[in-house]
Short mmCIF file of C-alpha atoms in Angstrom, two decimals:
data_model
loop_
_atom_site.label_atom_id
_atom_site.label_comp_id
_atom_site.label_asym_id
_atom_site.label_seq_id
_atom_site.Cartn_x
_atom_site.Cartn_y
_atom_site.Cartn_z
CA MET L 1 7.19 -22.19 8.94
CA GLY L 2 6.34 -23.70 12.35
CA LYS L 3 5.39 -20.32 13.81
CA VAL L 4 3.25 -19.53 10.77
CA LEU L 5 1.29 -22.74 11.21
CA GLU L 6 0.97 -22.14 14.95
CA GLU L 7 -0.47 -18.65 14.40
CA ALA L 8 -2.75 -19.86 11.62
CA ARG L 9 -4.08 -22.75 13.71
CA PHE L 10 -4.84 -20.29 16.50
CA ALA L 11 -6.72 -18.07 14.06
CA VAL L 12 -8.75 -21.02 12.78
CA ALA L 13 -9.50 -22.22 16.33
CA PHE L 14 -10.56 -18.70 17.34
CA THR L 15 -12.82 -18.43 14.30
CA GLU L 16 -14.42 -21.79 15.02
CA SER L 17 -14.91 -20.73 18.63
CA MET L 18 -16.74 -17.60 17.47
CA LYS L 19 -18.89 -19.72 15.17
CA GLU L 20 -19.78 -22.10 18.01
CA THR L 21 -20.66 -19.18 20.31
CA ALA L 22 -22.93 -17.66 17.66
CA GLN L 23 -24.70 -20.96 17.16
CA THR L 24 -25.22 -21.27 20.91
CA GLN L 25 -26.68 -17.77 21.14
CA TRP L 26 -28.85 -18.20 18.03
CA PRO L 27 -29.65 -21.95 17.81
CA HIS L 28 -32.00 -21.34 14.87
CA ALA L 29 -28.94 -20.25 12.86
CA ARG L 30 -27.15 -23.59 13.30
CA GLY L 31 -25.95 -24.79 9.92
CA LYS L 32 -26.41 -21.33 8.45
CA ILE L 33 -23.25 -19.63 9.73
CA PHE L 34 -20.27 -19.78 7.41
CA VAL L 35 -16.81 -18.37 8.15
CA GLN L 36 -14.56 -17.64 5.18
CA SER L 37 -11.36 -15.57 5.16
CA GLN L 38 -10.90 -12.92 2.48
CA GLY L 39 -9.51 -14.48 -0.67
CA ILE L 40 -6.57 -12.84 -2.43
CA SER L 41 -5.66 -12.90 -6.11
CA THR L 42 -2.91 -10.82 -7.72
CA ALA L 43 -2.07 -10.27 -11.39
CA PRO L 44 0.81 -7.84 -12.05
CA ASN L 45 0.95 -6.24 -15.48
CA ALA L 46 3.81 -8.08 -17.22
CA ALA L 47 4.37 -5.13 -19.57
CA PHE L 48 4.72 -2.59 -16.76
CA ASN L 49 7.98 -0.59 -16.99
CA TRP L 50 9.29 0.10 -13.50
CA ASN L 51 12.06 2.48 -14.57
CA SER L 52 9.68 4.55 -16.67
CA PHE L 53 7.28 4.72 -13.73
CA LEU L 54 10.02 6.00 -11.42
CA GLN L 55 11.18 8.65 -13.88
CA ARG L 56 7.78 9.79 -15.12
CA SER L 57 6.42 13.33 -14.94
CA ASP L 58 2.73 14.01 -14.58
CA MET L 59 0.83 14.85 -17.80
CA LYS L 60 -0.61 17.92 -16.10
CA LYS L 61 2.93 19.23 -15.88
CA HIS L 62 3.36 18.88 -19.63
CA ARG L 63 0.01 20.54 -20.26
CA GLY L 64 1.18 23.49 -18.17
CA ASN L 65 4.27 23.85 -20.32
CA GLU L 66 2.20 23.65 -23.50
CA ILE L 67 -0.04 26.47 -22.30
CA ALA L 68 3.00 28.63 -21.73
CA LEU L 69 4.52 27.75 -25.09
CA ARG L 70 1.31 28.62 -26.92
CA MET L 71 1.81 32.19 -25.73
CA GLY L 72 4.27 32.49 -28.62
CA PRO L 73 7.64 34.24 -28.75
CA VAL L 74 8.21 36.71 -25.94
CA GLU L 75 8.90 40.18 -27.23
CA GLY L 76 10.19 43.19 -25.38
CA THR L 77 12.47 43.58 -22.42
CA SER L 78 14.40 40.99 -20.47
CA GLU L 79 11.95 41.55 -17.60
CA ASN L 80 9.12 40.26 -19.81
CA LEU L 81 11.19 37.20 -20.73
CA LEU L 82 11.87 36.54 -17.04
CA LEU L 83 8.14 36.74 -16.26
CA ALA L 84 7.36 34.29 -19.05
CA CYS L 85 9.94 31.81 -17.75
CA PHE L 86 8.50 32.16 -14.25
CA TYR L 87 5.05 31.44 -15.68
CA VAL L 88 6.33 28.11 -17.04
CA GLN L 89 8.02 27.26 -13.76
CA LEU L 90 4.84 27.86 -11.78
CA HIS L 91 3.02 25.36 -13.95
CA THR L 92 5.85 22.88 -13.58
CA LEU L 93 6.10 23.01 -9.80
CA GLY L 94 2.40 23.30 -9.07
CA ASN L 95 1.42 19.74 -10.03
CA ASP L 96 1.49 16.39 -8.29
CA GLU L 97 2.47 12.90 -9.36
CA VAL L 98 5.95 13.94 -10.49
CA LEU L 99 8.12 11.04 -9.37
CA GLU L 100 11.40 11.77 -11.15
CA ILE L 101 13.35 9.23 -9.11
CA ASN L 102 16.43 9.14 -11.30
CA GLN L 103 18.40 6.44 -9.51
CA SER L 104 19.43 2.95 -10.47
CA ALA L 105 16.68 0.52 -9.53
CA ASP L 106 19.36 -1.89 -8.28
CA HIS L 107 20.22 0.40 -5.37
CA LEU L 108 16.77 1.86 -4.76
CA HIS L 109 14.48 0.98 -1.86
CA VAL L 110 10.88 2.08 -2.46
CA PHE L 111 8.45 1.78 0.45
CA LEU L 112 4.93 1.77 -0.94
CA LEU L 113 1.93 3.07 1.01
CA ILE L 114 -1.37 2.19 -0.69
CA CYS L 115 -4.44 4.00 0.59
CA GLY L 116 -7.34 6.23 -0.29
CA LEU L 117 -6.52 9.76 0.82
CA ARG L 118 -8.62 10.05 3.96
CA ARG L 119 -7.71 10.64 7.59
CA VAL L 120 -8.36 7.11 8.89
CA LYS L 121 -5.58 5.87 6.60
CA ASP L 122 -3.18 8.47 8.11
CA PRO L 123 -0.86 8.71 5.09
CA LEU L 124 1.11 11.57 6.70
CA TYR L 125 1.95 9.57 9.84
CA LEU L 126 5.42 8.54 8.64
CA VAL L 127 6.25 11.42 6.29
CA ASP L 128 8.49 13.51 8.57
CA ALA L 129 10.46 10.54 9.91
CA PHE L 130 10.86 9.03 6.45
CA SER L 131 11.96 12.34 4.94
CA GLU L 132 14.68 12.66 7.59
CA TRP L 133 15.86 9.14 6.78
CA HIS L 134 15.89 9.94 3.05
CA GLN L 135 18.17 12.90 3.67
CA GLU L 136 20.60 10.52 5.41
CA GLU L 137 20.19 7.80 2.75
CA PRO L 138 19.03 9.27 -0.60
CA ASN L 139 18.27 5.84 -2.10
CA VAL L 140 15.19 5.28 0.11
CA TYR L 141 11.81 6.69 -1.00
CA MET L 142 8.25 6.46 0.21
CA VAL L 143 5.61 6.49 -2.52
CA ILE L 144 1.97 7.04 -1.52
CA VAL L 145 -0.50 5.62 -4.04
CA GLY L 146 -4.25 6.02 -3.88
CA PRO L 147 -7.39 7.80 -5.02
CA GLU L 148 -8.62 11.16 -3.76
CA VAL L 149 -11.39 10.30 -1.28
CA ASP L 150 -11.51 13.43 0.88
CA PRO L 151 -10.76 16.47 -1.34
CA VAL L 152 -9.89 18.78 1.57
CA PHE L 153 -7.55 16.26 3.17
CA THR L 154 -6.04 15.48 -0.23
CA ARG L 155 -4.90 19.11 -0.57
CA GLU L 156 -3.28 18.80 2.87
CA VAL L 157 -1.45 15.64 1.82
CA GLU L 158 -0.29 17.20 -1.45
CA ALA L 159 1.07 20.28 0.33
CA LYS L 160 2.92 18.16 2.92
CA VAL L 161 4.43 15.82 0.32
CA LYS L 162 5.73 18.75 -1.74
CA ARG L 163 7.71 19.94 1.29
CA SER L 164 9.06 16.47 2.14
CA PRO L 165 12.19 15.18 0.37
CA GLY L 166 12.06 11.49 -0.45
CA VAL L 167 8.26 11.26 -0.41
CA ARG L 168 6.13 11.09 -3.56
CA LEU L 169 2.39 11.02 -4.24
CA VAL L 170 0.72 9.10 -7.07
CA GLY L 171 -2.97 9.00 -7.94
CA GLU L 172 -5.20 5.99 -8.43
CA MET L 173 -3.82 3.25 -10.68
CA ALA L 174 -5.26 0.29 -12.58
CA GLN L 175 -5.12 -2.81 -10.39
CA GLU L 176 -2.71 -4.75 -12.62
CA ASP L 177 -0.33 -1.76 -12.75
CA LEU L 178 -0.58 -1.32 -8.99
CA HIS L 179 0.26 -4.99 -8.46
CA ALA L 180 3.30 -4.49 -10.70
CA VAL L 181 4.37 -1.50 -8.58
CA VAL L 182 3.97 -3.59 -5.43
CA LYS L 183 6.04 -6.40 -6.96
CA ASN L 184 8.88 -3.99 -7.78
CA SER L 185 8.83 -2.16 -4.45
CA PHE L 186 11.07 -3.08 -1.56
CA ALA L 187 8.23 -3.16 0.98
CA VAL L 188 4.57 -2.28 1.45
CA VAL L 189 3.60 -0.04 4.36
CA ASN L 190 0.31 0.34 6.24
CA SER L 191 -0.05 3.31 8.62
CA SER L 192 -3.81 3.28 9.20
CA VAL L 193 -5.37 4.43 12.47
CA SER L 194 -7.98 1.70 12.06
CA GLU L 195 -8.16 -1.24 9.68
CA GLY L 196 -10.46 -4.17 9.02
CA MET L 197 -8.47 -6.62 6.92
CA SER L 198 -6.08 -4.80 4.63
CA ALA L 199 -6.15 -6.22 1.11
CA ALA L 200 -2.93 -4.32 0.34
CA ILE L 201 -1.10 -6.22 3.09
CA LEU L 202 -2.39 -9.59 1.92
CA GLU L 203 -1.65 -8.79 -1.73
CA ALA L 204 1.91 -7.78 -0.82
CA MET L 205 2.39 -11.11 0.95
CA ASP L 206 1.02 -12.94 -2.10
CA LEU L 207 3.44 -11.00 -4.33
CA GLU L 208 6.33 -11.91 -2.02
CA VAL L 209 7.00 -8.36 -0.81
CA PRO L 210 7.78 -7.57 2.87
CA VAL L 211 5.14 -5.77 4.94
CA LEU L 212 5.62 -3.11 7.61
CA ALA L 213 2.33 -2.33 9.34
CA ARG L 214 1.20 -0.07 12.13
CA ASN L 215 0.52 -2.12 15.26
CA ILE L 216 -3.27 -1.89 15.43
CA PRO L 217 -5.68 -4.81 15.98
CA GLY L 218 -6.73 -5.11 12.33
CA ASN L 219 -3.12 -5.33 11.13
CA ALA L 220 -1.89 -7.50 13.98
CA ALA L 221 -4.60 -10.02 13.09
CA VAL L 222 -2.82 -10.82 9.81
CA VAL L 223 0.78 -9.71 10.48
CA THR L 224 2.76 -11.62 13.11
CA HIS L 225 5.80 -9.52 14.07
CA GLU L 226 9.07 -10.84 12.66
CA VAL L 227 7.21 -13.84 11.20
CA THR L 228 4.91 -12.70 8.39
CA GLY L 229 5.93 -9.03 8.56
CA LEU L 230 7.00 -6.26 10.90
CA LEU L 231 4.77 -4.21 13.23
CA PHE L 232 5.65 -0.68 14.41
CA SER L 233 4.07 1.51 17.07
CA ASP L 234 5.46 4.93 16.11
CA PRO L 235 7.36 6.59 13.22
CA GLN L 236 10.72 6.19 14.91
CA GLU L 237 10.22 2.46 15.35
CA PHE L 238 9.13 2.24 11.71
CA VAL L 239 12.45 3.75 10.56
CA GLN L 240 14.40 1.41 12.85
CA LEU L 241 12.60 -1.64 11.48
CA ALA L 242 12.85 -0.41 7.89
CA LYS L 243 16.62 0.08 8.26
CA ARG L 244 16.87 -3.39 9.77
CA LEU L 245 14.95 -4.88 6.85
CA VAL L 246 17.21 -3.12 4.33
CA SER L 247 20.38 -4.34 6.03
CA ASP L 248 19.25 -7.89 6.86
CA PRO L 249 18.50 -9.95 3.72
CA ALA L 250 17.90 -13.05 5.84
CA LEU L 251 15.08 -11.34 7.73
CA GLU L 252 13.59 -10.09 4.46
CA LYS L 253 13.70 -13.57 2.96
CA GLU L 254 12.10 -15.12 6.05
CA VAL L 255 9.13 -12.75 6.37
CA VAL L 256 8.52 -12.93 2.61
CA ALA L 257 8.43 -16.75 2.64
CA ASN L 258 6.23 -16.88 5.75
CA GLY L 259 3.86 -14.22 4.43
CA ARG L 260 3.49 -16.02 1.10
CA ASP L 261 2.76 -19.35 2.83
CA TYR L 262 0.25 -17.75 5.20
CA VAL L 263 -1.75 -16.06 2.43
CA ARG L 264 -1.78 -19.06 0.15
CA MET L 265 -2.84 -21.35 2.97
CA TYR L 266 -5.53 -19.21 4.60
CA HIS L 267 -6.55 -16.53 2.07
CA SER L 268 -7.00 -18.63 -1.05
CA TRP L 269 -9.32 -17.09 -3.62
CA GLN L 270 -10.23 -20.59 -4.79
CA ALA L 271 -11.41 -21.49 -1.27
CA GLU L 272 -13.46 -18.30 -1.08
CA ARG L 273 -15.02 -19.05 -4.47
CA ASP L 274 -15.87 -22.60 -3.42
CA THR L 275 -17.42 -21.42 -0.13
CA TYR L 276 -19.69 -18.92 -1.87
CA GLY L 277 -20.55 -21.45 -4.55
CA HIS L 278 -21.56 -23.99 -1.90
CA LEU L 279 -23.61 -21.36 -0.09
CA VAL L 280 -25.46 -20.35 -3.26
CA ARG L 281 -26.20 -23.97 -4.17
CA MET L 282 -27.46 -24.64 -0.67
CA LEU L 283 -29.76 -21.61 -0.74
CA GLU L 284 -31.10 -22.55 -4.15
CA GLY L 285 -32.01 -26.01 -2.86
CA SER L 286 -33.50 -24.89 0.48
CA PRO L 287 -37.18 -24.07 1.02
CA GLU L 288 -37.96 -20.55 2.15
CA ASP L 289 -38.23 -20.06 5.92
#
Protein backbone atom coordinates (compact mmCIF):
# COMPACT_ATOMS: atom_id res chain seq x y z
CA MET A 1 0.00 0.00 0.00
CA GLY A 2 2.97 2.32 0.69
CA LYS A 3 4.16 2.16 -2.90
CA VAL A 4 0.65 2.84 -4.18
CA LEU A 5 0.40 5.98 -2.08
CA GLU A 6 3.89 7.07 -3.13
CA GLU A 7 3.03 6.72 -6.83
CA ALA A 8 -0.33 8.41 -6.36
CA ARG A 9 1.20 11.35 -4.46
CA PHE A 10 3.70 11.78 -7.29
CA ALA A 11 0.87 11.81 -9.82
CA VAL A 12 -1.03 14.42 -7.81
CA ALA A 13 2.10 16.56 -7.37
CA PHE A 14 2.84 16.32 -11.11
CA THR A 15 -0.73 17.32 -11.95
CA GLU A 16 -0.60 20.29 -9.60
CA SER A 17 2.74 21.29 -11.12
CA MET A 18 1.17 21.27 -14.59
CA LYS A 19 -1.72 23.36 -13.29
CA GLU A 20 0.66 25.90 -11.76
CA THR A 21 2.67 26.11 -14.99
CA ALA A 22 -0.49 26.71 -17.02
CA GLN A 23 -1.58 29.46 -14.67
CA THR A 24 1.84 31.10 -14.97
CA GLN A 25 1.71 30.99 -18.77
CA TRP A 26 -1.91 32.17 -18.93
CA PRO A 27 -2.46 34.34 -15.81
CA HIS A 28 -5.94 35.32 -17.02
CA ALA A 29 -6.93 31.64 -16.59
CA ARG A 30 -6.06 31.59 -12.87
CA GLY A 31 -8.96 30.09 -10.96
CA LYS A 32 -10.41 28.66 -14.16
CA ILE A 33 -8.21 25.58 -14.56
CA PHE A 34 -9.54 22.40 -13.01
CA VAL A 35 -7.78 19.02 -12.99
CA GLN A 36 -9.92 15.94 -12.46
CA SER A 37 -8.94 12.32 -13.07
CA GLN A 38 -11.30 10.07 -15.03
CA GLY A 39 -13.93 8.62 -12.73
CA ILE A 40 -14.69 4.90 -12.88
CA SER A 41 -17.94 3.11 -12.10
CA THR A 42 -18.61 -0.59 -12.74
CA ALA A 43 -21.85 -2.56 -12.54
CA PRO A 44 -21.56 -6.25 -13.53
CA ASN A 45 -24.76 -7.99 -14.60
CA ALA A 46 -25.62 -10.20 -11.61
CA ALA A 47 -27.62 -12.56 -13.83
CA PHE A 48 -24.77 -13.13 -16.29
CA ASN A 49 -23.97 -16.83 -16.79
CA TRP A 50 -20.23 -17.27 -17.24
CA ASN A 51 -20.37 -20.96 -18.19
CA SER A 52 -23.03 -20.33 -20.83
CA PHE A 53 -20.93 -17.49 -22.23
CA LEU A 54 -17.87 -19.75 -22.54
CA GLN A 55 -19.81 -22.53 -24.24
CA ARG A 56 -21.97 -20.40 -26.51
CA SER A 57 -22.12 -20.63 -30.30
CA ASP A 58 -22.85 -17.60 -32.43
CA MET A 59 -26.46 -17.20 -33.64
CA LYS A 60 -25.19 -16.73 -37.17
CA LYS A 61 -23.90 -20.28 -36.98
CA HIS A 62 -27.36 -21.57 -36.11
CA ARG A 63 -28.91 -19.52 -38.91
CA GLY A 64 -26.49 -21.15 -41.33
CA ASN A 65 -27.63 -24.59 -40.22
CA GLU A 66 -31.28 -23.60 -40.53
CA ILE A 67 -30.72 -22.48 -44.13
CA ALA A 68 -29.22 -25.84 -44.94
CA LEU A 69 -32.00 -27.74 -43.19
CA ARG A 70 -34.67 -25.83 -45.09
CA MET A 71 -33.30 -27.39 -48.25
CA GLY A 72 -35.32 -30.46 -47.26
CA PRO A 73 -34.40 -34.14 -47.50
CA VAL A 74 -31.48 -34.87 -49.80
CA GLU A 75 -32.43 -37.25 -52.56
CA GLY A 76 -30.20 -39.09 -54.97
CA THR A 77 -26.69 -40.39 -54.71
CA SER A 78 -24.32 -40.46 -51.78
CA GLU A 79 -22.29 -37.76 -53.55
CA ASN A 80 -25.27 -35.39 -53.28
CA LEU A 81 -25.61 -36.18 -49.58
CA LEU A 82 -21.91 -35.47 -49.07
CA LEU A 83 -22.27 -32.10 -50.82
CA ALA A 84 -25.22 -31.20 -48.62
CA CYS A 85 -23.28 -32.05 -45.46
CA PHE A 86 -20.36 -29.97 -46.70
CA TYR A 87 -22.77 -27.08 -47.28
CA VAL A 88 -23.77 -27.20 -43.60
CA GLN A 89 -20.16 -27.40 -42.48
CA LEU A 90 -19.20 -24.33 -44.48
CA HIS A 91 -21.87 -22.33 -42.72
CA THR A 92 -20.74 -23.67 -39.37
CA LEU A 93 -17.05 -22.87 -39.76
CA GLY A 94 -17.45 -19.59 -41.57
CA ASN A 95 -18.75 -17.54 -38.63
CA ASP A 96 -17.15 -15.74 -35.72
CA GLU A 97 -17.98 -15.45 -32.04
CA VAL A 98 -18.00 -19.22 -31.49
CA LEU A 99 -16.36 -19.60 -28.08
CA GLU A 100 -17.07 -23.24 -27.27
CA ILE A 101 -14.60 -23.32 -24.37
CA ASN A 102 -15.78 -26.56 -22.84
CA GLN A 103 -13.56 -26.66 -19.78
CA SER A 104 -14.26 -26.39 -16.09
CA ALA A 105 -14.24 -22.74 -15.07
CA ASP A 106 -12.31 -23.73 -11.93
CA HIS A 107 -9.22 -24.60 -13.96
CA LEU A 108 -9.63 -22.03 -16.72
CA HIS A 109 -7.56 -18.87 -17.13
CA VAL A 110 -9.16 -16.37 -19.51
CA PHE A 111 -7.12 -13.33 -20.50
CA LEU A 112 -9.49 -10.65 -21.76
CA LEU A 113 -8.48 -8.04 -24.34
CA ILE A 114 -11.11 -5.29 -24.68
CA CYS A 115 -10.75 -3.01 -27.68
CA GLY A 116 -12.39 -1.66 -30.78
CA LEU A 117 -11.00 -3.51 -33.78
CA ARG A 118 -8.62 -0.93 -35.20
CA ARG A 119 -4.87 -0.94 -35.73
CA VAL A 120 -3.91 1.44 -32.91
CA LYS A 121 -5.31 -1.11 -30.44
CA ASP A 122 -3.08 -3.83 -32.00
CA PRO A 123 -5.27 -6.79 -30.99
CA LEU A 124 -3.08 -9.22 -32.97
CA TYR A 125 0.12 -8.25 -31.12
CA LEU A 126 -0.03 -11.17 -28.68
CA VAL A 127 -1.95 -13.74 -30.74
CA ASP A 128 0.95 -15.89 -31.98
CA ALA A 129 2.73 -16.01 -28.62
CA PHE A 130 -0.49 -16.71 -26.74
CA SER A 131 -1.52 -19.44 -29.17
CA GLU A 132 1.82 -21.19 -28.63
CA TRP A 133 1.31 -20.99 -24.88
CA HIS A 134 -2.22 -22.40 -25.22
CA GLN A 135 -0.87 -25.42 -27.07
CA GLU A 136 1.44 -26.06 -24.10
CA GLU A 137 -1.29 -25.33 -21.53
CA PRO A 138 -4.79 -25.87 -22.99
CA ASN A 139 -6.53 -24.23 -20.02
CA VAL A 140 -5.36 -20.70 -20.96
CA TYR A 141 -7.38 -18.66 -23.48
CA MET A 142 -7.29 -15.14 -24.82
CA VAL A 143 -10.68 -13.62 -25.63
CA ILE A 144 -10.78 -10.41 -27.68
CA VAL A 145 -13.96 -8.39 -27.12
CA GLY A 146 -14.91 -5.26 -29.00
CA PRO A 147 -16.88 -3.59 -31.77
CA GLU A 148 -15.96 -3.55 -35.44
CA VAL A 149 -14.44 -0.10 -36.01
CA ASP A 150 -12.33 -0.67 -39.13
CA PRO A 151 -14.15 -3.20 -41.38
CA VAL A 152 -11.05 -4.08 -43.43
CA PHE A 153 -8.90 -4.62 -40.35
CA THR A 154 -11.72 -6.57 -38.70
CA ARG A 155 -11.61 -9.14 -41.52
CA GLU A 156 -7.85 -9.45 -40.93
CA VAL A 157 -8.39 -10.04 -37.22
CA GLU A 158 -11.13 -12.60 -37.85
CA ALA A 159 -8.95 -14.55 -40.29
CA LYS A 160 -5.98 -14.57 -37.88
CA VAL A 161 -8.07 -15.64 -34.88
CA LYS A 162 -9.58 -18.54 -36.83
CA ARG A 163 -6.07 -19.90 -37.42
CA SER A 164 -4.95 -19.41 -33.81
CA PRO A 165 -5.75 -22.09 -31.21
CA GLY A 166 -6.66 -20.69 -27.82
CA VAL A 167 -7.76 -17.29 -29.13
CA ARG A 168 -11.39 -16.26 -29.51
CA LEU A 169 -13.16 -13.17 -30.87
CA VAL A 170 -16.41 -11.73 -29.50
CA GLY A 171 -18.33 -8.74 -30.80
CA GLU A 172 -19.54 -5.70 -28.90
CA MET A 173 -21.35 -6.40 -25.63
CA ALA A 174 -23.66 -4.48 -23.32
CA GLN A 175 -21.61 -2.70 -20.65
CA GLU A 176 -23.07 -4.62 -17.70
CA ASP A 177 -22.42 -7.95 -19.46
CA LEU A 178 -18.89 -6.86 -20.33
CA HIS A 179 -18.22 -5.94 -16.71
CA ALA A 180 -19.45 -9.41 -15.73
CA VAL A 181 -17.04 -10.97 -18.24
CA VAL A 182 -14.20 -8.87 -16.80
CA LYS A 183 -15.12 -9.95 -13.27
CA ASN A 184 -14.99 -13.63 -14.25
CA SER A 185 -11.78 -13.40 -16.27
CA PHE A 186 -8.38 -14.17 -14.82
CA ALA A 187 -6.80 -10.95 -16.13
CA VAL A 188 -7.42 -8.00 -18.44
CA VAL A 189 -4.87 -7.27 -21.16
CA ASN A 190 -4.04 -4.04 -23.01
CA SER A 191 -1.80 -4.29 -26.09
CA SER A 192 -2.36 -0.84 -27.63
CA VAL A 193 0.33 0.95 -29.63
CA SER A 194 -0.91 4.23 -28.14
CA GLU A 195 -3.31 4.92 -25.29
CA GLY A 196 -4.69 7.93 -23.47
CA MET A 197 -6.18 6.62 -20.25
CA SER A 198 -7.61 3.16 -20.71
CA ALA A 199 -11.03 2.82 -19.11
CA ALA A 200 -10.76 -0.97 -19.47
CA ILE A 201 -7.64 -1.01 -17.29
CA LEU A 202 -9.22 1.17 -14.61
CA GLU A 203 -12.46 -0.83 -14.68
CA ALA A 204 -10.52 -4.08 -14.27
CA MET A 205 -8.77 -2.63 -11.22
CA ASP A 206 -12.13 -1.55 -9.79
CA LEU A 207 -13.50 -5.06 -10.38
CA GLU A 208 -10.45 -6.55 -8.62
CA VAL A 209 -9.01 -8.25 -11.71
CA PRO A 210 -5.25 -8.22 -12.48
CA VAL A 211 -4.00 -6.08 -15.39
CA LEU A 212 -1.25 -6.85 -17.88
CA ALA A 213 -0.56 -3.83 -20.07
CA ARG A 214 1.84 -3.00 -22.87
CA ASN A 215 4.57 -0.69 -21.58
CA ILE A 216 3.61 2.55 -23.33
CA PRO A 217 3.35 6.00 -21.68
CA GLY A 218 -0.46 6.01 -21.46
CA ASN A 219 -0.54 2.63 -19.70
CA ALA A 220 2.50 3.26 -17.51
CA ALA A 221 0.78 6.40 -16.21
CA VAL A 222 -1.85 4.26 -14.45
CA VAL A 223 -0.11 0.87 -14.08
CA THR A 224 2.94 0.67 -11.82
CA HIS A 225 4.81 -2.56 -12.62
CA GLU A 226 4.39 -5.25 -9.97
CA VAL A 227 2.37 -2.81 -7.82
CA THR A 228 -0.96 -2.08 -9.50
CA GLY A 229 -0.40 -4.42 -12.46
CA LEU A 230 2.23 -5.83 -14.79
CA LEU A 231 3.84 -4.09 -17.78
CA PHE A 232 5.31 -5.97 -20.76
CA SER A 233 7.44 -4.75 -23.66
CA ASP A 234 7.02 -7.63 -26.12
CA PRO A 235 4.87 -10.77 -26.58
CA GLN A 236 7.47 -13.05 -25.04
CA GLU A 237 7.64 -10.95 -21.89
CA PHE A 238 3.84 -10.94 -21.76
CA VAL A 239 3.77 -14.76 -21.70
CA GLN A 240 6.47 -14.85 -19.02
CA LEU A 241 4.55 -12.42 -16.83
CA ALA A 242 1.23 -14.15 -17.48
CA LYS A 243 2.72 -17.51 -16.46
CA ARG A 244 4.15 -15.89 -13.35
CA LEU A 245 0.75 -14.43 -12.47
CA VAL A 246 -0.94 -17.82 -12.92
CA SER A 247 1.59 -19.59 -10.71
CA ASP A 248 1.96 -16.92 -8.01
CA PRO A 249 -1.32 -16.31 -6.11
CA ALA A 250 0.45 -13.92 -3.74
CA LEU A 251 1.46 -11.64 -6.62
CA GLU A 252 -2.07 -11.78 -8.03
CA LYS A 253 -3.56 -10.86 -4.66
CA GLU A 254 -1.12 -7.98 -4.19
CA VAL A 255 -1.64 -6.29 -7.57
CA VAL A 256 -5.41 -6.74 -7.27
CA ALA A 257 -5.51 -5.08 -3.84
CA ASN A 258 -3.19 -2.25 -4.91
CA GLY A 259 -5.09 -1.65 -8.15
CA ARG A 260 -8.42 -1.53 -6.32
CA ASP A 261 -7.07 0.96 -3.75
CA TYR A 262 -5.51 3.15 -6.44
CA VAL A 263 -8.71 3.41 -8.51
CA ARG A 264 -10.97 4.03 -5.56
CA MET A 265 -8.65 6.68 -4.18
CA TYR A 266 -7.84 8.59 -7.37
CA HIS A 267 -10.49 7.67 -9.97
CA SER A 268 -13.66 8.05 -7.91
CA TRP A 269 -16.75 8.71 -9.99
CA GLN A 270 -18.23 10.60 -7.05
CA ALA A 271 -15.25 12.98 -7.04
CA GLU A 272 -15.59 13.51 -10.79
CA ARG A 273 -19.31 14.21 -10.39
CA ASP A 274 -18.65 16.70 -7.60
CA THR A 275 -15.94 18.49 -9.63
CA TYR A 276 -18.21 18.95 -12.64
CA GLY A 277 -21.08 19.97 -10.41
CA HIS A 278 -18.92 22.64 -8.75
CA LEU A 279 -17.74 23.85 -12.16
CA VAL A 280 -21.28 24.15 -13.50
CA ARG A 281 -22.46 26.02 -10.41
CA MET A 282 -19.52 28.37 -10.65
CA LEU A 283 -20.19 29.10 -14.32
CA GLU A 284 -23.86 29.69 -13.66
CA GLY A 285 -22.99 32.26 -11.00
CA SER A 286 -20.21 34.04 -12.95
CA PRO A 287 -20.77 37.04 -15.22
CA GLU A 288 -19.83 36.59 -18.85
CA ASP A 289 -16.30 37.68 -19.78
